[in-house]
Short mmCIF file of N, CA and C in Angstrom, two decimals:
data_model
loop_
_atom_site.label_atom_id
_atom_site.label_comp_id
_atom_site.label_asym_id
_atom_site.label_seq_id
_atom_site.Cartn_x
_atom_site.Cartn_y
_atom_site.Cartn_z
N UNK A 1 -8.70 -11.89 -9.10
CA UNK A 1 -9.29 -11.01 -10.12
C UNK A 1 -8.83 -12.22 -10.89
N UNK A 2 -9.38 -12.36 -12.16
CA UNK A 2 -9.27 -12.72 -13.62
C UNK A 2 -9.74 -11.82 -14.69
N UNK A 3 -7.59 -11.20 -15.17
CA UNK A 3 -8.83 -10.61 -16.37
C UNK A 3 -8.65 -11.30 -17.64
N UNK A 4 -10.01 -10.13 -18.59
CA UNK A 4 -9.83 -11.49 -20.04
C UNK A 4 -11.01 -12.95 -19.65
N UNK A 5 -10.96 -13.76 -18.47
CA UNK A 5 -11.13 -14.07 -18.02
C UNK A 5 -12.63 -14.83 -17.74
N UNK A 6 -13.95 -15.01 -17.37
CA UNK A 6 -15.29 -15.91 -17.05
C UNK A 6 -15.97 -15.48 -15.48
N UNK A 7 -14.07 -16.20 -15.17
CA UNK A 7 -14.66 -15.83 -13.57
C UNK A 7 -13.60 -15.14 -13.10
N UNK A 8 -13.18 -14.70 -11.45
CA UNK A 8 -12.38 -14.86 -11.09
C UNK A 8 -12.06 -15.86 -10.32
N UNK A 9 -10.16 -16.52 -10.02
CA UNK A 9 -9.63 -16.22 -8.70
C UNK A 9 -10.65 -16.94 -7.75
N UNK A 10 -10.72 -15.65 -7.40
CA UNK A 10 -10.85 -16.47 -5.46
C UNK A 10 -12.51 -15.36 -5.81
N UNK A 11 -12.46 -15.64 -3.90
CA UNK A 11 -14.10 -15.35 -4.19
C UNK A 11 -13.11 -14.01 -2.85
N UNK A 12 -13.61 -13.20 -2.89
CA UNK A 12 -13.58 -12.13 -1.58
C UNK A 12 -14.41 -12.88 0.53
N UNK A 13 -13.70 -12.71 1.15
CA UNK A 13 -14.51 -13.93 1.79
C UNK A 13 -14.63 -12.62 3.30
N UNK A 14 -13.94 -11.79 3.96
CA UNK A 14 -13.93 -11.03 4.55
C UNK A 14 -14.24 -9.96 4.67
N UNK A 15 -15.43 -8.87 3.42
CA UNK A 15 -15.32 -8.33 2.91
C UNK A 15 -15.52 -6.98 4.79
N UNK A 16 -14.88 -5.57 4.21
CA UNK A 16 -14.87 -5.21 5.29
C UNK A 16 -14.59 -5.32 6.52
N UNK A 17 -13.72 -6.44 6.42
CA UNK A 17 -12.71 -6.69 7.41
C UNK A 17 -11.29 -7.46 7.00
N UNK A 18 -10.54 -7.05 6.37
CA UNK A 18 -9.68 -7.58 6.42
C UNK A 18 -8.62 -6.34 5.34
N UNK A 19 -7.71 -6.06 5.92
CA UNK A 19 -6.79 -4.58 5.52
C UNK A 19 -5.84 -5.62 4.35
N UNK A 20 -5.80 -4.45 3.20
CA UNK A 20 -4.25 -4.18 2.22
C UNK A 20 -3.79 -3.71 2.55
N UNK A 21 -2.10 -3.95 1.99
CA UNK A 21 -1.02 -3.56 2.84
C UNK A 21 -0.15 -3.82 0.71
N UNK A 22 0.14 -2.09 0.46
CA UNK A 22 0.96 -1.83 -0.34
C UNK A 22 2.36 -2.26 -0.06
N UNK A 23 2.31 -3.33 -1.42
CA UNK A 23 3.80 -3.92 -1.22
C UNK A 23 5.21 -2.14 -1.70
N UNK A 24 5.48 -2.69 -2.38
CA UNK A 24 6.97 -1.06 -3.10
C UNK A 24 7.13 -1.26 -4.18
N UNK A 25 6.75 -2.48 -5.20
CA UNK A 25 6.50 -2.61 -6.28
C UNK A 25 7.82 -3.13 -7.31
N UNK A 26 7.91 -2.62 -8.70
CA UNK A 26 8.96 -3.37 -8.79
C UNK A 26 10.71 -3.21 -7.94
N UNK A 27 12.06 -3.92 -8.17
CA UNK A 27 13.11 -3.76 -7.51
C UNK A 27 13.68 -2.59 -8.18
N UNK A 28 14.32 -1.27 -7.63
CA UNK A 28 15.94 -0.05 -7.71
C UNK A 28 15.80 0.32 -6.51
N UNK A 29 17.25 0.60 -6.66
CA UNK A 29 18.02 0.97 -5.15
C UNK A 29 17.18 1.82 -4.99
N UNK A 30 17.46 2.00 -3.41
CA UNK A 30 16.31 2.49 -2.73
C UNK A 30 15.53 2.86 -2.79
N UNK A 31 13.97 1.67 -3.51
CA UNK A 31 13.01 1.85 -3.05
C UNK A 31 12.17 0.67 -2.89
N UNK A 32 12.71 -0.34 -2.02
CA UNK A 32 12.18 -1.70 -2.46
C UNK A 32 12.81 -2.76 -1.63
N UNK A 33 14.05 -3.10 -1.20
CA UNK A 33 14.21 -4.29 -0.10
C UNK A 33 13.55 -4.01 1.03
N UNK A 34 13.91 -2.58 1.63
CA UNK A 34 13.62 -1.90 2.63
C UNK A 34 12.50 -2.02 3.47
N UNK A 35 11.27 -1.95 2.29
CA UNK A 35 10.13 -1.33 2.29
C UNK A 35 9.15 -2.22 2.05
N UNK A 36 10.39 -3.61 1.69
CA UNK A 36 9.41 -4.77 1.28
C UNK A 36 9.28 -5.38 2.31
N UNK A 37 10.28 -5.05 3.37
CA UNK A 37 10.75 -5.86 4.69
C UNK A 37 9.33 -5.28 6.18
N UNK A 38 9.22 -3.70 5.20
CA UNK A 38 8.15 -3.53 6.09
C UNK A 38 7.30 -3.54 5.67
N UNK A 39 6.66 -3.93 4.84
CA UNK A 39 5.47 -4.29 4.06
C UNK A 39 5.21 -6.33 4.38
N UNK A 40 6.41 -7.07 5.33
CA UNK A 40 5.80 -8.01 5.16
C UNK A 40 5.99 -8.38 7.07
N UNK A 41 5.65 -7.34 7.42
CA UNK A 41 5.96 -6.61 9.03
C UNK A 41 5.14 -6.52 9.20
N UNK A 42 4.10 -5.43 8.22
CA UNK A 42 2.76 -5.23 8.76
C UNK A 42 1.87 -6.15 9.26
N UNK A 43 1.85 -7.60 7.55
CA UNK A 43 1.39 -8.51 7.13
C UNK A 43 1.37 -9.61 8.24
N UNK A 44 2.38 -9.80 8.72
CA UNK A 44 2.67 -10.25 9.83
C UNK A 44 2.47 -9.90 11.33
N UNK A 45 2.16 -8.63 11.49
CA UNK A 45 1.38 -8.00 12.51
C UNK A 45 -0.59 -8.52 11.84
N UNK A 46 -0.68 -7.90 11.01
CA UNK A 46 -2.20 -7.84 10.67
C UNK A 46 -1.91 -9.31 11.22
N UNK A 47 -1.72 -10.80 10.98
CA UNK A 47 -1.88 -11.76 11.63
C UNK A 47 -2.61 -12.44 12.58
N UNK A 48 -0.93 -11.60 13.11
CA UNK A 48 -0.66 -12.29 15.03
C UNK A 48 -1.90 -11.70 16.05
N UNK A 49 -2.57 -10.38 15.08
CA UNK A 49 -4.16 -10.47 15.31
C UNK A 49 -5.71 -10.46 14.90
N UNK A 50 -5.19 -11.68 13.84
CA UNK A 50 -6.21 -13.17 12.80
C UNK A 50 -7.32 -12.17 12.05
N UNK A 51 -6.53 -11.15 11.38
CA UNK A 51 -7.13 -10.13 10.11
C UNK A 51 -6.30 -10.25 9.45
N UNK A 52 -7.38 -11.08 7.82
CA UNK A 52 -7.10 -11.04 7.10
C UNK A 52 -6.65 -10.31 6.29
N UNK A 53 -5.37 -10.64 5.34
CA UNK A 53 -4.10 -9.65 5.23
C UNK A 53 -3.81 -9.84 3.72
N UNK A 54 -4.10 -9.05 2.65
CA UNK A 54 -3.74 -8.88 1.27
C UNK A 54 -2.77 -7.99 0.99
N UNK A 55 -1.96 -7.81 0.49
CA UNK A 55 -0.68 -7.59 -0.95
C UNK A 55 -1.23 -7.35 -1.67
N UNK A 56 -0.30 -6.35 -2.44
CA UNK A 56 -0.93 -5.64 -3.55
C UNK A 56 0.91 -5.98 -3.78
N UNK A 57 1.87 -6.25 -4.57
CA UNK A 57 2.93 -6.24 -4.69
C UNK A 57 3.52 -7.28 -6.21
N UNK A 58 4.34 -6.06 -6.48
CA UNK A 58 4.07 -6.25 -7.99
C UNK A 58 6.13 -6.55 -8.21
N UNK A 59 6.74 -6.85 -6.68
CA UNK A 59 8.14 -7.08 -7.09
C UNK A 59 8.62 -8.67 -6.61
N UNK A 60 8.66 -8.87 -7.84
CA UNK A 60 9.72 -10.64 -7.54
C UNK A 60 9.99 -10.85 -6.79
N UNK A 61 11.49 -10.50 -6.34
CA UNK A 61 11.63 -11.03 -4.89
C UNK A 61 10.83 -11.10 -4.23
N UNK A 62 10.41 -10.37 -3.71
CA UNK A 62 8.83 -10.53 -1.75
C UNK A 62 8.16 -11.83 -3.09
N UNK A 63 7.92 -11.75 -3.89
CA UNK A 63 6.62 -12.79 -3.97
C UNK A 63 7.60 -13.76 -3.79
N UNK A 64 8.99 -14.68 -4.30
CA UNK A 64 9.28 -15.66 -4.40
C UNK A 64 9.58 -16.29 -2.89
N UNK A 65 10.01 -14.96 -2.25
CA UNK A 65 10.41 -14.72 -0.98
C UNK A 65 9.48 -14.78 0.10
N UNK A 66 8.12 -14.96 0.05
CA UNK A 66 7.09 -14.34 1.05
C UNK A 66 5.58 -14.84 0.53
N UNK A 67 5.38 -15.52 -0.41
CA UNK A 67 4.29 -15.61 -1.06
C UNK A 67 3.65 -15.99 -0.24
N UNK A 68 3.99 -16.98 0.82
CA UNK A 68 3.07 -17.01 1.77
C UNK A 68 2.55 -16.13 3.33
N UNK A 69 3.12 -15.47 2.95
CA UNK A 69 3.06 -14.85 4.50
C UNK A 69 2.01 -13.68 4.43
N UNK A 70 0.96 -13.85 3.36
CA UNK A 70 0.39 -12.87 3.61
C UNK A 70 -1.47 -14.06 2.92
N UNK A 71 -2.57 -13.41 3.17
CA UNK A 71 -3.80 -14.52 3.05
C UNK A 71 -3.74 -14.60 1.29
N UNK A 72 -3.71 -13.25 1.29
CA UNK A 72 -4.16 -13.22 -0.41
C UNK A 72 -2.57 -12.41 -1.33
N UNK A 73 -2.09 -12.81 -2.39
CA UNK A 73 -1.61 -11.88 -3.22
C UNK A 73 -1.78 -11.95 -4.25
N UNK A 74 -1.96 -10.57 -4.50
CA UNK A 74 -2.42 -9.95 -6.00
C UNK A 74 -0.53 -9.22 -6.33
N UNK A 75 -1.09 -10.46 -7.45
CA UNK A 75 1.23 -9.80 -8.21
C UNK A 75 0.01 -9.45 -9.54
N UNK A 76 0.54 -8.10 -9.23
CA UNK A 76 0.09 -6.88 -10.06
C UNK A 76 0.68 -5.23 -10.15
N UNK A 77 0.86 -4.51 -10.60
CA UNK A 77 1.17 -3.08 -10.50
C UNK A 77 0.17 -2.00 -9.14
N UNK A 78 0.69 -1.52 -9.37
CA UNK A 78 0.41 -0.53 -8.29
C UNK A 78 0.54 0.98 -8.79
N UNK A 79 -0.84 0.86 -9.79
CA UNK A 79 -0.94 2.64 -10.37
C UNK A 79 -2.39 2.22 -9.38
N UNK A 80 -3.59 4.39 -9.83
CA UNK A 80 -4.52 4.39 -8.63
C UNK A 80 -5.15 2.19 -9.65
N UNK A 81 -5.12 2.61 -10.44
CA UNK A 81 -6.80 2.02 -11.08
C UNK A 81 -6.61 1.07 -10.79
N UNK A 82 -5.18 -0.09 -11.10
CA UNK A 82 -5.30 -0.90 -10.86
C UNK A 82 -5.68 -1.69 -9.17
N UNK A 83 -4.87 -0.84 -8.40
CA UNK A 83 -5.19 -0.87 -6.75
C UNK A 83 -7.12 -0.42 -5.87
N UNK A 84 -7.20 0.77 -7.57
CA UNK A 84 -8.81 0.42 -7.41
C UNK A 84 -9.62 -0.35 -7.33
N UNK A 85 -9.23 -1.73 -8.41
CA UNK A 85 -9.58 -2.82 -8.87
C UNK A 85 -10.26 -3.52 -7.38
N UNK A 86 -8.63 -3.85 -6.66
CA UNK A 86 -8.72 -4.23 -6.42
C UNK A 86 -9.83 -3.84 -5.18
N UNK A 87 -9.46 -2.71 -4.43
CA UNK A 87 -9.79 -2.30 -3.00
C UNK A 87 -11.66 -2.22 -3.79
N UNK A 88 -12.02 -2.09 -5.20
CA UNK A 88 -13.78 -2.39 -5.07
C UNK A 88 -14.00 -3.91 -4.97
N UNK A 89 -12.70 -4.86 -5.47
CA UNK A 89 -13.76 -5.77 -5.26
C UNK A 89 -13.07 -6.97 -3.58
N UNK A 90 -11.96 -6.83 -3.40
CA UNK A 90 -12.21 -7.30 -1.87
C UNK A 90 -13.05 -6.67 -0.75
N UNK A 91 -13.18 -5.17 -1.03
CA UNK A 91 -14.25 -4.18 -0.61
C UNK A 91 -12.87 -4.32 1.01
N UNK A 92 -11.36 -3.88 1.50
CA UNK A 92 -11.65 -4.16 3.37
C UNK A 92 -12.32 -3.16 3.84
N UNK A 93 -11.43 -2.88 4.93
CA UNK A 93 -11.75 -2.35 5.95
C UNK A 93 -10.91 -1.51 5.55
N UNK A 94 -9.87 -1.02 5.71
CA UNK A 94 -8.78 -0.27 4.89
C UNK A 94 -7.38 -0.76 4.13
N UNK A 95 -6.60 -0.12 3.99
CA UNK A 95 -5.52 -0.20 3.66
C UNK A 95 -4.34 0.73 4.24
N UNK A 96 -3.52 -0.30 4.24
CA UNK A 96 -1.88 0.42 4.74
C UNK A 96 -1.54 0.92 3.37
N UNK A 97 -0.45 2.39 3.02
CA UNK A 97 -0.06 2.33 2.14
C UNK A 97 1.14 3.42 2.75
N UNK A 98 1.53 3.11 3.75
CA UNK A 98 2.67 3.88 4.33
C UNK A 98 4.49 2.74 4.62
N UNK A 99 4.07 1.71 4.38
CA UNK A 99 5.09 0.37 4.26
C UNK A 99 5.45 0.78 3.13
N UNK A 100 5.14 0.71 2.34
CA UNK A 100 5.66 0.07 0.46
C UNK A 100 6.87 1.92 0.13
N UNK A 101 6.89 2.25 0.79
CA UNK A 101 8.26 3.05 0.12
C UNK A 101 7.51 4.68 -1.17
N UNK A 102 7.46 4.91 -2.19
CA UNK A 102 6.92 6.39 -2.76
C UNK A 102 6.44 5.34 -3.89
N UNK A 103 6.06 4.67 -4.54
CA UNK A 103 4.49 4.29 -5.08
C UNK A 103 3.89 4.37 -4.63
N UNK A 104 3.83 3.61 -3.20
CA UNK A 104 1.79 3.26 -2.42
C UNK A 104 1.41 5.20 -2.04
N UNK A 105 3.26 5.67 -1.44
CA UNK A 105 2.79 7.51 -1.33
C UNK A 105 2.48 7.82 -2.03
N UNK A 106 2.46 7.97 -2.59
CA UNK A 106 2.22 8.67 -4.41
C UNK A 106 0.63 8.70 -4.54
N UNK A 107 0.56 7.52 -4.33
CA UNK A 107 -0.94 7.36 -4.58
C UNK A 107 -2.63 7.44 -3.14
N UNK A 108 -1.54 7.75 -1.40
CA UNK A 108 -2.28 8.40 -0.63
C UNK A 108 -3.32 9.33 -1.20
N UNK A 109 -2.81 10.38 -1.53
CA UNK A 109 -3.88 11.94 -2.00
C UNK A 109 -5.42 11.06 -3.01
N UNK A 110 -4.85 10.30 -3.54
CA UNK A 110 -5.80 9.46 -4.51
C UNK A 110 -7.10 8.98 -4.02
N UNK A 111 -6.32 7.88 -3.25
CA UNK A 111 -7.03 7.10 -2.42
C UNK A 111 -7.87 7.81 -1.36
N UNK A 112 -7.28 7.84 -0.36
CA UNK A 112 -7.89 9.26 -0.22
C UNK A 112 -9.00 9.98 -0.52
N UNK A 113 -9.35 10.59 -1.84
CA UNK A 113 -10.30 11.54 -2.17
C UNK A 113 -10.72 10.33 -2.66
N UNK A 114 -10.90 9.16 -2.97
CA UNK A 114 -11.47 8.41 -3.18
C UNK A 114 -12.79 7.80 -2.28
N UNK A 115 -12.12 8.38 -0.80
CA UNK A 115 -13.48 7.90 0.70
C UNK A 115 -12.62 6.60 1.28
N UNK A 116 -11.19 5.96 0.60
CA UNK A 116 -11.09 4.59 1.46
C UNK A 116 -10.07 5.17 2.23
N UNK A 117 -10.44 4.05 3.43
CA UNK A 117 -10.22 3.36 4.85
C UNK A 117 -8.17 4.20 4.82
N UNK A 118 -7.75 4.76 4.90
CA UNK A 118 -6.51 4.46 5.13
C UNK A 118 -5.71 4.68 6.76
N UNK A 119 -4.73 3.04 6.46
CA UNK A 119 -4.61 3.00 7.54
C UNK A 119 -3.86 3.11 8.67
N UNK A 120 -2.82 4.06 9.63
CA UNK A 120 -2.06 4.41 9.49
C UNK A 120 -1.36 5.34 9.70
N UNK A 121 -0.25 6.22 9.04
CA UNK A 121 0.15 7.67 8.97
C UNK A 121 -0.71 7.83 7.89
N UNK A 122 -1.48 9.27 7.88
CA UNK A 122 -2.25 9.37 7.54
C UNK A 122 -1.45 10.24 6.85
N UNK A 123 -2.81 9.89 5.00
CA UNK A 123 -2.37 11.06 2.68
C UNK A 123 -2.27 12.73 3.52
N UNK A 124 -2.91 13.24 4.65
CA UNK A 124 -2.18 14.11 4.12
C UNK A 124 -0.24 13.87 5.21
N UNK A 125 -0.21 13.46 6.35
CA UNK A 125 0.93 13.18 6.77
C UNK A 125 1.90 13.03 5.71
N UNK A 126 1.45 12.23 4.78
CA UNK A 126 2.52 11.52 4.27
C UNK A 126 2.94 12.20 3.59
N UNK A 127 1.95 13.14 2.15
CA UNK A 127 1.59 14.37 1.71
C UNK A 127 2.75 15.56 2.37
N UNK A 128 2.64 15.23 3.13
CA UNK A 128 3.78 17.01 3.73
C UNK A 128 4.60 16.88 4.31
N UNK A 129 5.34 15.14 4.41
CA UNK A 129 6.86 14.73 4.22
C UNK A 129 7.35 14.54 2.53
N UNK A 130 6.20 14.44 1.79
CA UNK A 130 6.53 14.04 0.48
C UNK A 130 6.49 15.38 -0.32
N UNK A 131 5.78 16.86 -0.19
CA UNK A 131 5.64 17.78 -1.25
C UNK A 131 6.69 19.01 -0.41
N UNK A 132 8.15 18.80 -1.21
CA UNK A 132 8.93 19.95 -0.77
C UNK A 132 8.36 21.13 0.05
N UNK A 133 7.41 21.80 -0.76
CA UNK A 133 6.47 23.44 -0.19
C UNK A 133 6.23 22.78 1.09
N UNK A 134 5.26 21.75 1.35
CA UNK A 134 4.84 21.52 2.41
C UNK A 134 5.77 21.20 3.61
N UNK A 135 6.26 20.07 3.08
CA UNK A 135 7.72 20.37 4.27
C UNK A 135 8.46 20.83 4.58
N UNK A 136 8.88 22.21 3.39
CA UNK A 136 9.91 23.60 4.06
C UNK A 136 8.34 24.54 4.76
N UNK A 137 7.17 24.24 5.15
CA UNK A 137 6.21 25.25 5.10
C UNK A 137 5.72 24.67 6.50
N UNK A 138 6.23 23.40 6.32
CA UNK A 138 6.22 22.81 8.30
C UNK A 138 7.61 22.65 8.80
N UNK A 139 8.92 22.94 8.17
CA UNK A 139 10.11 22.83 8.95
C UNK A 139 10.05 24.05 9.85
N UNK A 140 9.11 25.19 8.72
CA UNK A 140 9.26 26.82 9.67
C UNK A 140 9.15 27.14 10.47
N UNK A 141 7.03 26.66 10.52
CA UNK A 141 6.29 26.17 11.32
C UNK A 141 7.15 25.53 12.62
N UNK A 142 7.99 24.25 12.72
CA UNK A 142 8.78 23.88 13.52
C UNK A 142 9.72 24.86 13.92
N UNK A 143 9.79 26.08 13.39
CA UNK A 143 11.11 26.39 13.90
C UNK A 143 12.26 25.58 13.24
N UNK A 144 12.51 25.50 12.98
CA UNK A 144 14.15 23.87 12.43
C UNK A 144 14.71 24.50 10.95
N UNK A 145 16.59 24.49 11.28
CA UNK A 145 16.63 25.50 10.06
C UNK A 145 16.34 24.50 8.71
N UNK A 146 16.96 25.47 7.65
CA UNK A 146 16.60 24.15 6.02
C UNK A 146 18.03 25.24 5.53
N UNK A 147 18.34 24.21 4.58
CA UNK A 147 18.45 24.74 3.83
C UNK A 147 18.53 26.28 2.77
N UNK A 148 19.97 26.23 2.80
CA UNK A 148 19.64 27.87 1.76
C UNK A 148 18.97 27.59 0.12
N UNK A 149 18.91 28.77 -0.56
CA UNK A 149 18.22 27.62 -2.07
C UNK A 149 16.81 27.36 -2.14
#
């Protein structure tokens, strides 16, 4: 997608057959390298299955070392609006959010609300793990010990 241009740089080739993987975004302690490793491995697994892979990520480290690991790379921010723009343009079969860490995890429920096919961990499971109240209720239902307070 080319913003403020007259035409796009690429044309989607495999509508409803490709898979988008959301990377981790900008480098910060505890939220990048290990998640980029997961995202890249998800891309490699898709490639082994012959599925076109599309990565959305704006982490310069990943882009500089693994720029050619996916079939198509969008070096763009991981906001709901940008991700939806790319999803609408590419029309993928589905999106993997659970490999990229906190930023993509925060988008899971909103993407589900737009009827996006989320592959892998369900948005509800991500929400249960990420939302303190939901996690507490799950742990009580499973009779797990919880910290006081």
